[in-house]
Coordinates of C-alpha atoms in Angstrom, one line a residue:
Chain A
M1 CA 38.2 40.9 36.2
S2 CA 41.0 38.6 37.6
D3 CA 38.7 35.7 38.4
Q4 CA 39.2 33.1 35.4
R5 CA 36.8 30.5 36.6
P6 CA 33.7 29.9 34.4
T7 CA 30.6 31.7 35.7
I8 CA 27.3 30.1 36.6
L9 CA 24.1 31.8 37.1
I10 CA 21.9 30.1 39.7
T11 CA 18.2 31.0 40.1
G12 CA 16.4 30.2 43.2
A13 CA 19.5 31.2 45.0
S14 CA 17.8 31.9 48.4
G15 CA 16.4 28.3 48.5
G16 CA 17.6 25.4 50.5
L17 CA 18.7 23.4 47.5
A18 CA 20.8 26.2 46.1
S19 CA 22.6 26.5 49.5
I20 CA 23.7 22.9 49.1
V21 CA 24.7 23.1 45.5
V22 CA 26.8 26.2 45.8
D23 CA 28.9 24.5 48.6
I24 CA 29.9 22.0 45.8
L25 CA 30.3 24.5 43.0
T26 CA 32.1 27.3 44.7
Q27 CA 35.5 25.8 44.3
D28 CA 35.3 25.5 40.5
Y29 CA 33.1 28.2 39.5
R30 CA 32.3 31.9 39.9
L31 CA 28.7 32.1 41.1
I32 CA 26.0 34.6 40.6
G33 CA 22.7 34.1 42.3
V34 CA 19.3 35.5 41.7
D35 CA 15.9 35.1 43.3
P36 CA 12.8 37.1 43.9
R37 CA 13.0 36.3 47.5
P38 CA 15.6 37.9 49.8
M39 CA 18.6 35.8 51.0
P40 CA 17.6 34.4 54.4
M41 CA 19.1 35.9 57.4
G42 CA 22.5 34.6 58.5
R43 CA 23.2 33.0 55.2
N44 CA 25.9 34.3 52.8
F45 CA 25.8 33.7 49.0
P46 CA 29.4 32.8 47.9
G47 CA 29.3 35.3 45.1
E48 CA 27.2 38.1 43.7
F49 CA 23.5 37.9 44.7
H50 CA 20.5 39.9 43.1
Q51 CA 17.1 39.9 44.4
I52 CA 15.2 40.1 41.3
D53 CA 12.1 38.7 39.4
Y54 CA 13.3 36.6 36.6
S55 CA 10.8 38.2 34.2
H56 CA 12.2 41.7 35.2
R57 CA 14.0 43.7 32.4
K58 CA 17.0 44.1 34.7
M59 CA 17.8 40.5 34.1
S60 CA 19.3 41.3 30.8
E61 CA 21.8 43.6 32.5
I62 CA 23.1 40.7 34.5
F63 CA 23.5 38.8 31.3
R64 CA 25.2 41.7 29.5
Q65 CA 27.8 42.1 32.3
N66 CA 28.7 38.4 32.5
R67 CA 29.4 35.7 30.1
F68 CA 27.8 32.6 31.6
F69 CA 29.2 29.1 31.2
A70 CA 25.9 27.7 32.6
L71 CA 22.4 28.6 33.9
L72 CA 21.3 26.4 36.8
H73 CA 17.6 27.1 36.8
L74 CA 16.6 25.9 40.3
G75 CA 14.1 28.7 40.9
R76 CA 10.8 27.0 40.2
V77 CA 8.2 28.4 42.7
R78 CA 6.4 25.5 44.2
A79 CA 2.7 25.3 44.8
D80 CA 2.8 25.6 48.6
G81 CA 0.8 27.7 51.1
H82 CA 2.7 30.9 50.5
T83 CA 2.4 31.6 46.8
T84 CA -0.5 32.6 44.6
K85 CA -1.3 31.2 41.1
S86 CA -0.6 34.3 39.3
F87 CA 2.8 34.7 41.1
R88 CA 3.8 31.2 40.2
Y89 CA 2.8 31.8 36.6
R90 CA 4.7 35.0 36.4
V91 CA 8.0 33.5 37.8
N92 CA 7.8 30.0 36.5
V93 CA 6.5 30.6 33.0
L94 CA 7.1 34.2 32.1
G95 CA 10.3 34.2 34.2
T96 CA 11.7 31.1 32.6
G97 CA 10.8 32.3 29.2
N98 CA 12.7 35.5 29.7
L99 CA 15.8 33.5 31.1
L100 CA 15.8 31.4 28.0
R101 CA 15.5 34.2 25.6
L102 CA 18.5 35.9 27.3
A103 CA 20.5 32.7 27.4
R104 CA 20.0 32.4 23.7
K105 CA 20.9 36.0 23.0
Y106 CA 24.0 35.9 25.2
G107 CA 25.5 32.7 24.0
L108 CA 25.0 30.5 27.0
Q109 CA 26.6 27.0 26.6
N110 CA 24.8 24.9 29.2
L111 CA 21.3 25.1 30.6
I112 CA 20.0 22.9 33.4
V113 CA 16.3 23.3 34.4
F114 CA 15.0 21.8 37.6
S115 CA 11.4 20.7 36.8
T116 CA 9.5 18.1 38.9
F117 CA 8.0 14.6 38.7
H118 CA 4.7 16.1 39.6
V119 CA 4.2 16.9 35.9
Y120 CA 3.5 13.2 35.2
G121 CA 0.4 13.5 37.4
A122 CA -1.1 11.2 40.2
H123 CA -3.5 8.9 38.5
Q124 CA -4.9 5.5 39.3
A125 CA -3.8 4.0 36.0
N126 CA -0.1 5.0 36.5
H127 CA 2.2 2.2 35.7
V128 CA 5.4 1.8 37.8
H129 CA 8.6 3.3 36.5
I130 CA 7.3 6.1 34.3
A131 CA 9.9 7.0 31.8
E132 CA 10.6 10.5 30.4
D133 CA 8.7 10.1 27.3
A134 CA 5.4 9.4 29.2
P135 CA 2.5 12.0 28.6
L136 CA 2.5 14.7 31.2
R137 CA -0.9 13.7 32.6
A138 CA -0.9 16.5 35.3
S139 CA -2.0 19.1 32.7
Q140 CA -5.3 17.2 32.4
L141 CA -5.7 16.1 36.0
F142 CA -4.6 19.3 37.8
P143 CA -5.1 22.5 35.9
E144 CA -3.7 24.3 39.0
L145 CA -0.4 22.9 38.1
V146 CA -0.2 24.5 34.8
D147 CA 2.7 26.8 35.7
A148 CA 5.0 23.7 36.5
I149 CA 3.9 21.9 33.4
E150 CA 4.5 24.9 31.2
L151 CA 7.8 25.5 32.7
D152 CA 8.7 21.9 31.7
H153 CA 7.3 22.5 28.2
V154 CA 9.1 25.8 27.7
A155 CA 12.5 24.1 28.7
T156 CA 11.9 21.0 26.6
T157 CA 10.8 23.0 23.6
F158 CA 14.0 25.2 23.9
M159 CA 16.1 22.0 24.1
W160 CA 14.8 20.7 20.8
Q161 CA 14.7 24.1 19.1
Y162 CA 18.2 25.3 20.0
R163 CA 20.6 22.4 19.9
D164 CA 23.6 24.6 20.2
V165 CA 22.8 25.2 23.9
R166 CA 23.3 21.9 25.8
T167 CA 20.0 21.7 27.7
V168 CA 19.2 19.2 30.5
V169 CA 15.7 19.1 32.0
L170 CA 15.6 17.3 35.3
R171 CA 12.4 15.8 36.8
P172 CA 13.4 14.9 40.3
V173 CA 11.1 13.1 42.8
N174 CA 10.5 14.5 46.3
V175 CA 13.8 16.1 47.5
I176 CA 14.3 15.8 51.2
G177 CA 16.9 16.9 53.6
R178 CA 17.6 18.9 56.7
R179 CA 18.4 22.0 54.7
I180 CA 15.5 21.7 52.3
N181 CA 12.3 23.6 53.1
N182 CA 9.8 22.1 50.6
T183 CA 6.4 21.0 51.6
I184 CA 7.3 17.3 51.8
S185 CA 10.3 17.8 54.0
E186 CA 8.4 20.2 56.3
M187 CA 5.6 17.5 56.6
L188 CA 7.9 14.8 57.5
R189 CA 9.8 17.0 60.0
A190 CA 6.5 17.7 61.9
N191 CA 5.5 15.6 64.9
F192 CA 2.4 14.5 63.1
C193 CA 1.9 14.0 59.5
P194 CA -1.4 13.3 57.6
T195 CA -2.1 10.4 55.5
L196 CA -5.2 9.5 53.4
L197 CA -7.2 6.9 55.2
G198 CA -7.3 3.8 53.3
Y199 CA -4.6 4.8 50.8
D200 CA -0.8 4.3 51.3
P201 CA 1.0 4.8 47.8
L202 CA 4.6 4.2 47.4
Q203 CA 6.7 7.5 47.3
Q204 CA 10.2 8.0 46.1
F205 CA 12.7 10.4 47.7
V206 CA 16.1 11.7 46.9
H207 CA 18.4 13.1 49.5
E208 CA 19.6 16.6 49.1
Q209 CA 23.2 15.6 49.0
D210 CA 22.4 13.1 46.1
I211 CA 20.4 15.8 44.1
A212 CA 23.3 18.2 44.6
R213 CA 25.7 15.6 43.2
A214 CA 23.4 14.9 40.3
L215 CA 23.4 18.6 39.3
Y216 CA 27.1 18.6 39.5
L217 CA 27.2 15.6 37.2
C218 CA 25.0 17.5 34.8
L219 CA 27.3 20.4 34.7
K220 CA 30.3 18.2 34.0
G221 CA 28.6 15.9 31.6
D222 CA 28.1 16.4 27.9
K223 CA 24.7 14.9 27.3
S224 CA 21.4 16.8 26.8
G225 CA 17.9 15.6 27.4
V226 CA 15.0 15.2 29.9
Y227 CA 15.8 13.0 32.8
N228 CA 14.1 11.7 35.9
I229 CA 16.1 11.5 39.1
T230 CA 15.2 9.3 42.1
G231 CA 16.8 7.9 45.1
E232 CA 17.4 4.3 46.1
G233 CA 13.9 2.7 46.4
A234 CA 10.3 3.5 46.9
I235 CA 8.5 3.3 50.2
P236 CA 4.9 3.6 51.3
W237 CA 4.0 7.1 52.6
S238 CA 3.0 5.8 56.1
K239 CA 6.4 4.0 56.5
A240 CA 8.2 7.0 55.3
I241 CA 6.5 9.1 58.1
L242 CA 7.5 6.5 60.6
Q243 CA 11.1 6.4 59.4
A244 CA 11.2 10.2 59.5
G245 CA 10.3 9.9 63.2
S246 CA 6.9 11.5 62.8
I247 CA 3.5 9.9 63.6
P248 CA 1.0 9.2 60.7
I249 CA -2.5 10.7 61.3
P250 CA -5.0 9.1 58.8
V251 CA -7.6 11.6 57.5
P252 CA -10.6 10.3 55.6
S253 CA -10.6 11.7 52.0
F254 CA -14.1 13.2 52.4
L255 CA -12.5 15.5 55.1
A256 CA -9.1 15.9 53.6
Y257 CA -10.0 17.5 50.3
P258 CA -12.3 20.3 51.6
L259 CA -10.1 20.9 54.7
V260 CA -7.0 21.2 52.7
G261 CA -8.9 23.3 50.0
A262 CA -10.1 25.7 52.8
L263 CA -6.6 25.9 54.4
S264 CA -5.0 26.5 51.1
K265 CA -7.4 29.5 50.4
L266 CA -6.0 30.9 53.7
R267 CA -2.5 30.2 52.4
L268 CA -2.0 27.8 55.2
S269 CA -1.5 24.6 53.3
F270 CA -0.6 23.2 49.8
P271 CA -3.3 23.2 47.1
E272 CA -5.8 20.4 47.4
H273 CA -5.0 18.7 44.2
L274 CA -1.6 17.7 45.5
I275 CA -3.4 15.4 47.8
D276 CA -3.7 13.0 45.0
Y277 CA 0.0 12.3 45.2
F278 CA -0.7 10.7 48.5
R279 CA -3.5 8.7 46.9
Y280 CA -2.0 7.2 43.8
P281 CA 1.6 6.2 43.2
T282 CA 3.6 8.2 40.7
I283 CA 6.9 6.0 40.5
V284 CA 9.3 7.1 37.9
S285 CA 12.4 5.4 36.3
D286 CA 15.8 7.1 36.5
N287 CA 17.5 4.6 34.2
A288 CA 18.3 7.1 31.5
F289 CA 20.0 9.4 34.0
R290 CA 22.1 6.6 35.5
K291 CA 23.1 5.4 32.1
D292 CA 24.1 8.9 30.7
F293 CA 25.5 10.6 33.6
G294 CA 26.8 7.6 35.8
F295 CA 24.6 8.5 38.6
E296 CA 24.1 6.3 41.5
P297 CA 22.3 7.5 44.7
S298 CA 24.7 7.2 47.7
I299 CA 22.1 7.4 50.4
T300 CA 19.3 4.9 50.8
T301 CA 15.7 6.0 51.2
V302 CA 15.5 4.9 54.7
D303 CA 18.7 6.8 55.7
A304 CA 17.6 9.9 53.9
L305 CA 14.3 10.0 55.8
R306 CA 16.1 9.3 59.1
S307 CA 18.4 12.2 58.4
L308 CA 15.5 14.7 58.5
R309 CA 15.7 15.1 62.2
P310 CA 18.8 16.1 64.1
S311 CA 18.3 13.4 66.7
G312 CA 17.9 10.7 64.0
S313 CA 15.3 9.0 66.1
Chain B
M1 CA 4.7 -1.6 68.4
I2 CA 2.5 -2.3 65.3
E3 CA 5.5 -4.2 63.8
A4 CA 5.7 -6.5 66.9
L5 CA 2.0 -7.2 66.6
K6 CA 2.3 -8.1 63.0
N7 CA 5.2 -10.5 63.8
R8 CA 3.3 -12.1 66.6
L9 CA 0.3 -12.5 64.3
I10 CA 2.6 -14.2 61.6
E11 CA 4.0 -16.6 64.3
L12 CA 0.5 -17.4 65.6
T13 CA -1.0 -18.2 62.2
L14 CA 1.8 -19.6 60.2
P15 CA 4.1 -22.5 61.1
K16 CA 7.7 -21.9 60.4
P17 CA 8.1 -24.1 57.4
V18 CA 5.3 -22.0 55.6
R19 CA 6.8 -18.7 56.8
D20 CA 10.1 -19.8 55.2
R21 CA 8.4 -20.6 52.0
V22 CA 7.4 -16.9 51.6
D23 CA 11.0 -15.9 52.1
Q24 CA 12.2 -18.5 49.6
A25 CA 10.1 -16.8 46.9
P26 CA 12.4 -14.9 44.4
L27 CA 11.7 -11.2 45.1
R28 CA 13.7 -7.9 44.5
L29 CA 13.2 -5.6 47.4
N30 CA 14.8 -2.3 48.3
S31 CA 16.2 -1.1 51.5
A32 CA 12.9 -0.4 53.0
G33 CA 11.6 -4.0 52.2
F34 CA 9.3 -3.2 49.4
D35 CA 9.3 -3.8 45.6
P36 CA 8.5 -0.9 43.2
W37 CA 4.8 -2.1 43.0
G38 CA 4.4 -2.1 46.7
L39 CA 4.8 -5.7 47.6
D40 CA 5.6 -6.4 51.1
P41 CA 6.4 -10.0 52.1
K42 CA 5.3 -9.4 55.7
T43 CA 1.7 -8.6 54.4
V44 CA 1.8 -11.8 52.2
K45 CA 2.6 -13.8 55.2
I46 CA -0.2 -12.3 57.3
A47 CA -2.7 -12.8 54.4
T48 CA -1.5 -16.4 53.9
G49 CA -1.8 -17.1 57.8
L50 CA -5.4 -15.8 57.9
L51 CA -6.6 -17.3 54.6
R52 CA -5.0 -20.7 54.8
W53 CA -7.9 -22.2 56.6
F54 CA -10.2 -21.1 53.7
Y55 CA -7.8 -22.7 51.2
S56 CA -7.5 -26.1 52.9
H57 CA -10.8 -26.4 54.8
Y58 CA -13.4 -24.3 53.3
F59 CA -12.6 -24.7 49.7
R60 CA -10.4 -27.9 50.3
V61 CA -8.3 -26.8 47.2
E62 CA -6.6 -29.6 45.2
T63 CA -4.0 -29.0 42.6
T64 CA -2.8 -31.1 39.7
G65 CA 0.3 -30.4 37.5
I66 CA 1.6 -27.6 39.7
E67 CA 5.1 -29.2 39.4
R68 CA 4.9 -28.2 35.6
L69 CA 5.4 -24.6 36.6
P70 CA 8.8 -23.5 35.0
K71 CA 11.3 -21.7 37.1
G72 CA 11.8 -18.0 36.2
R73 CA 9.4 -15.8 34.3
V74 CA 6.1 -17.3 33.7
L75 CA 2.6 -16.0 32.6
L76 CA -0.4 -17.9 34.3
V77 CA -3.6 -17.6 32.2
A78 CA -6.8 -18.9 33.8
N79 CA -10.5 -18.8 33.5
H80 CA -12.2 -16.1 35.5
S81 CA -15.5 -16.4 37.4
G82 CA -17.4 -15.9 40.6
Q83 CA -18.3 -12.1 41.0
I84 CA -15.6 -11.8 43.7
P85 CA -12.3 -13.1 42.3
F86 CA -11.6 -15.9 44.8
D87 CA -10.2 -17.7 41.9
G88 CA -7.2 -15.4 41.8
L89 CA -6.8 -15.6 45.6
L90 CA -6.8 -19.4 45.7
L91 CA -4.4 -19.7 42.8
A92 CA -2.0 -17.3 44.7
L93 CA -2.3 -19.3 47.9
A94 CA -1.6 -22.5 46.0
L95 CA 1.6 -21.0 44.6
V96 CA 2.8 -19.8 48.0
L97 CA 1.9 -23.1 49.7
E98 CA 2.5 -25.7 47.1
A99 CA 4.8 -24.6 44.3
T100 CA 8.6 -25.4 44.2
P101 CA 10.2 -22.9 44.5
P102 CA 7.2 -21.0 46.2
R103 CA 6.1 -18.1 44.1
I104 CA 4.4 -14.9 44.9
V105 CA 1.8 -14.3 42.1
R106 CA 1.6 -10.9 40.6
A107 CA -1.9 -10.6 39.6
M108 CA -3.0 -7.9 37.0
A109 CA -5.8 -5.9 38.5
E110 CA -8.5 -3.7 36.8
R111 CA -7.3 0.0 36.5
W112 CA -10.0 1.1 39.0
V113 CA -8.6 -1.0 41.8
P114 CA -6.3 1.8 43.0
T115 CA -9.3 3.9 43.6
L116 CA -10.7 1.7 46.3
P117 CA -9.6 2.7 49.7
F118 CA -8.0 0.0 51.9
I119 CA -8.4 -2.7 49.2
S120 CA -5.9 -0.8 46.9
T121 CA -3.3 -0.8 49.6
L122 CA -3.9 -4.5 50.7
F123 CA -3.8 -5.7 47.2
A124 CA -0.6 -3.9 46.4
R125 CA 1.1 -5.2 49.5
C126 CA 0.1 -8.7 48.4
G127 CA 1.7 -8.3 45.0
T128 CA -1.2 -7.2 42.7
V129 CA -0.3 -4.6 40.2
V130 CA -2.3 -2.3 37.9
G131 CA -3.1 -4.1 34.6
D132 CA -0.9 -2.0 32.4
P133 CA 1.1 -3.6 29.7
Q134 CA 4.2 -1.8 30.8
N135 CA 3.9 -3.1 34.4
C136 CA 3.5 -6.7 33.0
V137 CA 6.5 -6.5 30.7
E138 CA 8.8 -5.1 33.5
L139 CA 7.6 -7.9 36.0
L140 CA 8.3 -10.6 33.3
N141 CA 11.6 -9.1 32.6
Q142 CA 12.4 -9.5 36.3
D143 CA 11.5 -13.1 36.0
E144 CA 8.3 -12.7 38.1
C145 CA 5.2 -15.1 38.0
V146 CA 2.4 -13.0 36.5
L147 CA -1.3 -14.0 36.6
V148 CA -3.9 -12.7 34.0
F149 CA -7.5 -13.3 33.4
P150 CA -7.9 -12.4 29.7
E151 CA -11.6 -12.7 30.1
G152 CA -11.7 -9.7 32.6
T153 CA -15.0 -8.7 34.0
R154 CA -16.7 -10.5 31.1
G155 CA -15.6 -13.7 32.9
S156 CA -16.0 -12.8 36.6
G157 CA -19.4 -11.1 35.9
K158 CA -21.1 -13.8 34.1
S159 CA -24.2 -15.7 35.4
I160 CA -24.4 -19.2 36.7
F161 CA -26.0 -20.4 33.4
K162 CA -22.8 -19.7 31.6
R163 CA -20.5 -21.5 34.1
Y164 CA -17.3 -22.9 32.4
E165 CA -18.1 -21.2 29.2
L166 CA -14.9 -19.2 28.3
Q167 CA -15.9 -15.7 27.4
R168 CA -13.9 -13.6 24.8
F169 CA -10.2 -13.4 25.6
G170 CA -8.2 -10.2 25.3
T171 CA -5.3 -10.7 23.1
G172 CA -2.7 -8.4 24.8
F173 CA -1.2 -11.2 27.0
I174 CA 0.1 -13.2 24.0
R175 CA 1.9 -10.1 22.6
L176 CA 3.5 -9.6 26.1
A177 CA 4.5 -13.2 26.3
L178 CA 6.1 -13.0 22.8
E179 CA 7.8 -9.7 23.6
T180 CA 9.3 -11.0 26.9
N181 CA 9.8 -14.7 25.7
T182 CA 7.8 -16.0 28.5
P183 CA 6.1 -19.5 28.8
I184 CA 2.4 -19.5 29.3
V185 CA 0.9 -21.9 31.8
P186 CA -2.9 -22.4 31.2
V187 CA -4.8 -23.0 34.3
G188 CA -8.3 -24.5 34.6
I189 CA -10.1 -23.5 37.8
I190 CA -13.0 -25.7 38.8
G191 CA -15.3 -24.8 41.6
C192 CA -15.0 -21.1 41.7
E193 CA -17.7 -20.7 39.1
E194 CA -20.4 -21.8 41.6
T195 CA -19.2 -19.7 44.6
Y196 CA -21.6 -17.0 43.9
P197 CA -24.3 -18.3 41.7
A198 CA -25.5 -15.1 40.0
F199 CA -28.9 -15.5 38.3
F200 CA -29.0 -12.1 36.7
H201 CA -27.3 -8.7 36.9
L202 CA -28.8 -5.2 37.3
R203 CA -26.7 -3.1 34.8
K204 CA -28.3 0.2 35.8
I205 CA -27.6 -0.1 39.5
A206 CA -24.1 -1.3 38.8
K207 CA -23.6 1.8 36.6
K208 CA -24.9 4.0 39.4
F209 CA -22.4 2.7 41.8
G210 CA -19.6 2.7 39.3
A211 CA -19.2 -1.1 39.7
P212 CA -18.5 -3.4 36.9
Y213 CA -21.7 -5.5 37.7
F214 CA -24.3 -6.0 40.3
P215 CA -25.2 -9.6 40.6
F216 CA -28.3 -11.2 42.2
T217 CA -27.3 -14.5 43.9
P218 CA -29.5 -16.6 46.3
L219 CA -27.9 -14.7 49.3
F220 CA -27.1 -11.3 47.7
P221 CA -28.3 -8.6 48.1
F222 CA -31.2 -10.0 50.3
L223 CA -29.0 -11.0 53.1
G224 CA -26.8 -7.9 53.0
P225 CA -23.2 -8.5 54.0
L226 CA -23.9 -12.1 54.7
G227 CA -24.6 -12.5 51.0
A228 CA -20.8 -12.1 50.4
L229 CA -20.3 -15.5 52.0
P230 CA -19.2 -17.8 49.1
M231 CA -20.7 -21.3 48.7
P232 CA -18.3 -23.9 50.1
T233 CA -17.6 -25.6 46.7
K234 CA -14.7 -27.9 46.3
V235 CA -12.0 -26.2 44.2
T236 CA -9.5 -27.9 41.9
L237 CA -6.7 -26.0 40.2
R238 CA -5.5 -27.8 37.2
F239 CA -2.1 -26.6 35.7
G240 CA -1.6 -27.4 32.1
E241 CA 1.7 -28.0 30.2
P242 CA 3.5 -24.7 29.6
L243 CA 3.0 -23.4 26.2
K244 CA 6.0 -21.7 24.5
F245 CA 5.2 -19.3 21.6
E246 CA 7.5 -17.8 19.2
G247 CA 6.9 -15.0 16.7
D248 CA 6.6 -11.3 16.2
P249 CA 4.8 -9.5 19.1
D250 CA 3.6 -7.0 16.6
A251 CA 2.0 -9.5 14.3
S252 CA -1.5 -8.9 13.0
D253 CA -4.5 -9.4 15.2
R254 CA -5.4 -12.6 13.2
D255 CA -2.0 -14.3 13.8
I256 CA -2.2 -13.4 17.6
Q257 CA -5.8 -14.7 17.7
L258 CA -4.6 -18.1 16.5
K259 CA -2.2 -18.3 19.6
V260 CA -5.0 -17.0 22.0
D261 CA -7.2 -19.7 20.7
Q262 CA -4.5 -22.3 21.5
V263 CA -4.3 -21.1 25.0
K264 CA -8.1 -21.0 25.3
S265 CA -8.4 -24.7 24.2
A266 CA -5.7 -25.7 26.6
I267 CA -7.7 -24.1 29.4
R268 CA -10.9 -25.6 28.0
S269 CA -9.4 -29.1 28.0
E270 CA -8.2 -28.7 31.6
L271 CA -11.6 -27.7 32.5
S272 CA -13.4 -30.5 30.8
V273 CA -11.1 -33.1 32.4
G274 CA -11.6 -31.5 35.8
L275 CA -15.4 -31.3 35.3
A276 CA -15.6 -34.9 34.2
M277 CA -13.7 -36.0 37.2
R278 CA -15.9 -34.0 39.5
G279 CA -19.3 -35.0 38.2
R280 CA -22.3 -33.5 39.9
Q281 CA -20.9 -33.3 43.3
I282 CA -19.7 -29.8 43.5
F283 CA -19.4 -29.7 47.3
T284 CA -17.9 -32.9 48.1
Q285 CA -14.5 -34.7 47.6
P286 CA -14.6 -36.5 44.3
G287 CA -13.9 -40.1 44.2
K288 CA -10.4 -40.6 42.8

């Protein structure tokens, strides 16, 4: 093969985040994308793309045929309306386990795992600026989130056990942006957005461009560890909705939980335990990431929220 | 439109010099205008505007020694009383209205406060934070003015027969002051202990509602919501000399307790001077 660039394996390649990240990486790296979902219509992956489940035995063939410089594991399946618990467990836990086993077997040098700040859990006693060494309360609060927490555990255990692979586990806050299709971005893009009546916790957001740059810094850096990533500042949920150009609709909690519970059974909404993230603040600290990787968010929270709509109004 | 209404409300209720005082308070806000704990200066202005009358005409608050308040980080430690914590509110208003420079008090609230709808949001916007040691350390390291009631609900939930008797103090605040090298200002609050004269508490009912206590006062619960009306006692806030402690924040409980007792006796002496000056007239202006 004539291509001498180092090769990166990207999971979750069909997702919005991957589409932004590959734009930055395609210059310096040869890219191979995998995802259990098909590539969306009208989008081309700049490199090889395989539609495959990460726990499938054919993953090892991809590792056998390539020598990867890095694995960018962006492919965590979120708990939104379209996925079942068992599917999430298979992809997030069994799939990640399989990827890490192969990474070890075929001499991977750099591993970057995209976890989430949800692992800290939304709790009334949360202090502000939760650091990476805080207990992962979500396991006790929301058993439904077990796949996300276990993914985080699998990755951090791997990091401590196999120090020859440089491993970075990232716990970003809500990623928002025009090309991102996660629950929070979709909620903010809608004309009306629910809030919990009487509760208005601060939320942290990070813009898609900033998170892509953070991933790039991780690839270029030499540190390993667990890191939170946040944007510029925290903002109350109702204000975030207004800044994004949507209209907040307060829903009393005695209605919100059963309503969302029923809708999520019909796969029309996120699971009801995620409502707690709109009830109690979960504010994390990104001091470690800023210090170790020289990261500084370039887009303010307000600008990030305003960028969600094409008109910007 | 809501923002315009808020601005109009602030203009109507607060004269410009007082509005400017809130803006003079040292704060660290992000691009959206909030601090990481959810403080919003605009809400502080609205609350000050609406409650100023209670401060100066209902409770006729007087302060002594407020000029002793050091600039930069400071830990206010006060006696706690009165079922509904008006003492914290009046102290916070005093620091906005009378301190130089004006300070926005960061009160440490019970951990269940965030579970209360509306109140949780209002408290956070006005500067209250969850009483977690890590919150306190970070606020002090940012040179904020933090208020703690080391008696907690032991103080606020006591009956009228125990007024001005300091209950057991928690010891965490001394360790935090030592860790962050913060001066402690003892504050004696006189007058708030009689706002809701609770004769006794019903523990079982409190437990059923998940409340820390359920008091019986002359007006509550017999007069329903009207029972929440506080007695119009005259309130005096006495700021003591700042206490500077040195030592190991991880010292044994015994060593820490000695320092706690020092703070406690400083508050006690402010209380006894204030009570002696007040005499028996709890509703009226004391003769000077």
